mmCIF file of C-alpha atoms in Angstrom:
data_model
loop_
_atom_site.group_PDB
_atom_site.id
_atom_site.type_symbol
_atom_site.label_atom_id
_atom_site.label_comp_id
_atom_site.label_asym_id
_atom_site.label_seq_id
_atom_site.Cartn_x
_atom_site.Cartn_y
_atom_site.Cartn_z
ATOM 1 C CA MET A 1 82.970 -26.311 -61.551
ATOM 2 C CA TYR A 2 83.031 -24.591 -58.168
ATOM 3 C CA ILE A 3 85.874 -24.254 -55.697
ATOM 4 C CA ASN A 4 85.570 -23.687 -51.952
ATOM 5 C CA ILE A 5 87.658 -20.686 -50.899
ATOM 6 C CA ALA A 6 86.810 -20.707 -47.169
ATOM 7 C CA GLY A 7 83.949 -21.776 -44.926
ATOM 8 C CA ASP A 8 80.688 -21.627 -46.862
ATOM 9 C CA TYR A 9 82.078 -19.615 -49.783
ATOM 10 C CA SER A 10 82.492 -21.200 -53.187
ATOM 11 C CA LEU A 11 83.276 -19.536 -56.488
ATOM 12 C CA LYS A 12 82.783 -20.625 -60.047
ATOM 13 C CA THR A 13 86.243 -21.449 -61.401
ATOM 14 C CA SER A 14 85.509 -19.715 -64.691
ATOM 15 C CA GLU A 15 85.063 -16.418 -62.804
ATOM 16 C CA ILE A 16 88.456 -16.598 -61.051
ATOM 17 C CA ILE A 17 91.065 -14.475 -62.804
ATOM 18 C CA GLY A 18 93.861 -15.142 -60.328
ATOM 19 C CA VAL A 19 94.797 -16.300 -56.847
ATOM 20 C CA PHE A 20 97.533 -14.330 -55.095
ATOM 21 C CA ASP A 21 99.574 -14.615 -51.910
ATOM 22 C CA ILE A 22 98.640 -11.498 -49.972
ATOM 23 C CA ASP A 23 101.992 -11.274 -48.143
ATOM 24 C CA LYS A 24 104.045 -11.373 -51.329
ATOM 25 C CA LEU A 25 101.944 -8.963 -53.355
ATOM 26 C CA THR A 26 101.382 -6.272 -50.746
ATOM 27 C CA VAL A 27 105.124 -5.611 -50.685
ATOM 28 C CA TYR A 28 104.672 -3.470 -53.811
ATOM 29 C CA ARG A 29 103.016 -0.065 -53.536
ATOM 30 C CA SER A 30 101.062 -0.511 -56.776
ATOM 31 C CA ASN A 31 99.392 -3.637 -55.411
ATOM 32 C CA ARG A 32 98.573 -1.942 -52.097
ATOM 33 C CA ASN A 33 97.110 0.992 -54.043
ATOM 34 C CA TYR A 34 94.997 -1.398 -56.131
ATOM 35 C CA LEU A 35 93.612 -3.127 -53.038
ATOM 36 C CA SER A 36 92.964 0.233 -51.387
ATOM 37 C CA LYS A 37 91.103 1.449 -54.466
ATOM 38 C CA MET A 38 89.012 -1.727 -54.566
ATOM 39 C CA GLU A 39 88.186 -1.328 -50.871
ATOM 40 C CA LYS A 40 87.007 2.269 -51.410
ATOM 41 C CA ARG A 41 84.750 1.054 -54.226
ATOM 42 C CA GLY A 42 83.277 -1.637 -51.971
ATOM 43 C CA LYS A 43 84.682 -4.379 -54.189
ATOM 44 C CA ILE A 44 86.456 -6.389 -51.484
ATOM 45 C CA ILE A 45 84.647 -9.257 -49.822
ATOM 46 C CA SER A 46 86.277 -10.933 -46.850
ATOM 47 C CA VAL A 47 85.152 -14.535 -46.487
ATOM 48 C CA THR A 48 86.974 -15.101 -43.205
ATOM 49 C CA ASP A 49 87.305 -13.604 -39.747
ATOM 50 C CA LYS A 50 90.928 -14.751 -39.638
ATOM 51 C CA ILE A 51 93.960 -13.003 -41.099
ATOM 52 C CA PRO A 52 93.752 -13.325 -44.894
ATOM 53 C CA LYS A 53 96.514 -15.291 -46.599
ATOM 54 C CA SER A 54 95.333 -14.897 -50.176
ATOM 55 C CA PHE A 55 93.146 -12.817 -52.373
ATOM 56 C CA LEU A 56 91.226 -13.941 -55.401
ATOM 57 C CA LEU A 57 90.525 -11.598 -58.259
ATOM 58 C CA CYS A 58 87.227 -12.528 -59.876
ATOM 59 C CA GLY A 59 84.958 -11.231 -62.610
ATOM 60 C CA SER A 60 86.101 -9.276 -65.627
ATOM 61 C CA LYS A 61 88.636 -6.516 -66.136
ATOM 62 C CA LYS A 62 85.809 -3.978 -66.208
ATOM 63 C CA ASP A 63 83.848 -5.306 -63.248
ATOM 64 C CA SER A 64 86.108 -7.210 -60.857
ATOM 65 C CA VAL A 65 85.750 -8.188 -57.215
ATOM 66 C CA VAL A 66 88.437 -9.214 -54.711
ATOM 67 C CA TYR A 67 87.761 -12.009 -52.220
ATOM 68 C CA LEU A 68 90.003 -12.293 -49.148
ATOM 69 C CA SER A 69 90.538 -15.852 -47.915
ATOM 70 C CA ASN A 70 92.417 -17.384 -45.007
ATOM 71 C CA LEU A 71 93.574 -20.246 -47.254
ATOM 72 C CA MET A 72 97.010 -20.292 -48.849
ATOM 73 C CA PRO A 73 97.025 -19.989 -52.654
ATOM 74 C CA SER A 74 98.564 -23.479 -52.869
ATOM 75 C CA THR A 75 95.587 -24.926 -50.956
ATOM 76 C CA ILE A 76 93.125 -23.250 -53.296
ATOM 77 C CA TYR A 77 95.082 -24.567 -56.276
ATOM 78 C CA LYS A 78 95.035 -28.122 -54.855
ATOM 79 C CA ARG A 79 91.267 -27.887 -54.383
ATOM 80 C CA HIS A 80 90.949 -26.848 -58.001
ATOM 81 C CA GLU A 81 93.073 -29.788 -59.157
ATOM 82 C CA SER A 82 91.038 -32.432 -57.278
#
């Protein structure tokens, strides 16, 4: 099954490890460091021109990618449930 995460971007649900509220998680330095490290590695893909509200961690522990979306995590969850 696929889930639309913004605009024309859809991800396979089996590849999604987690969906996180960007405002709540970036409060902690360790999370900011993780996102910074992923950005330096070129592993962050922004699927919106708007301010991101969530990030999705996809792939495997060894080879993961972060997608930035303008959708709230609750919206993504609702799309998964329907």
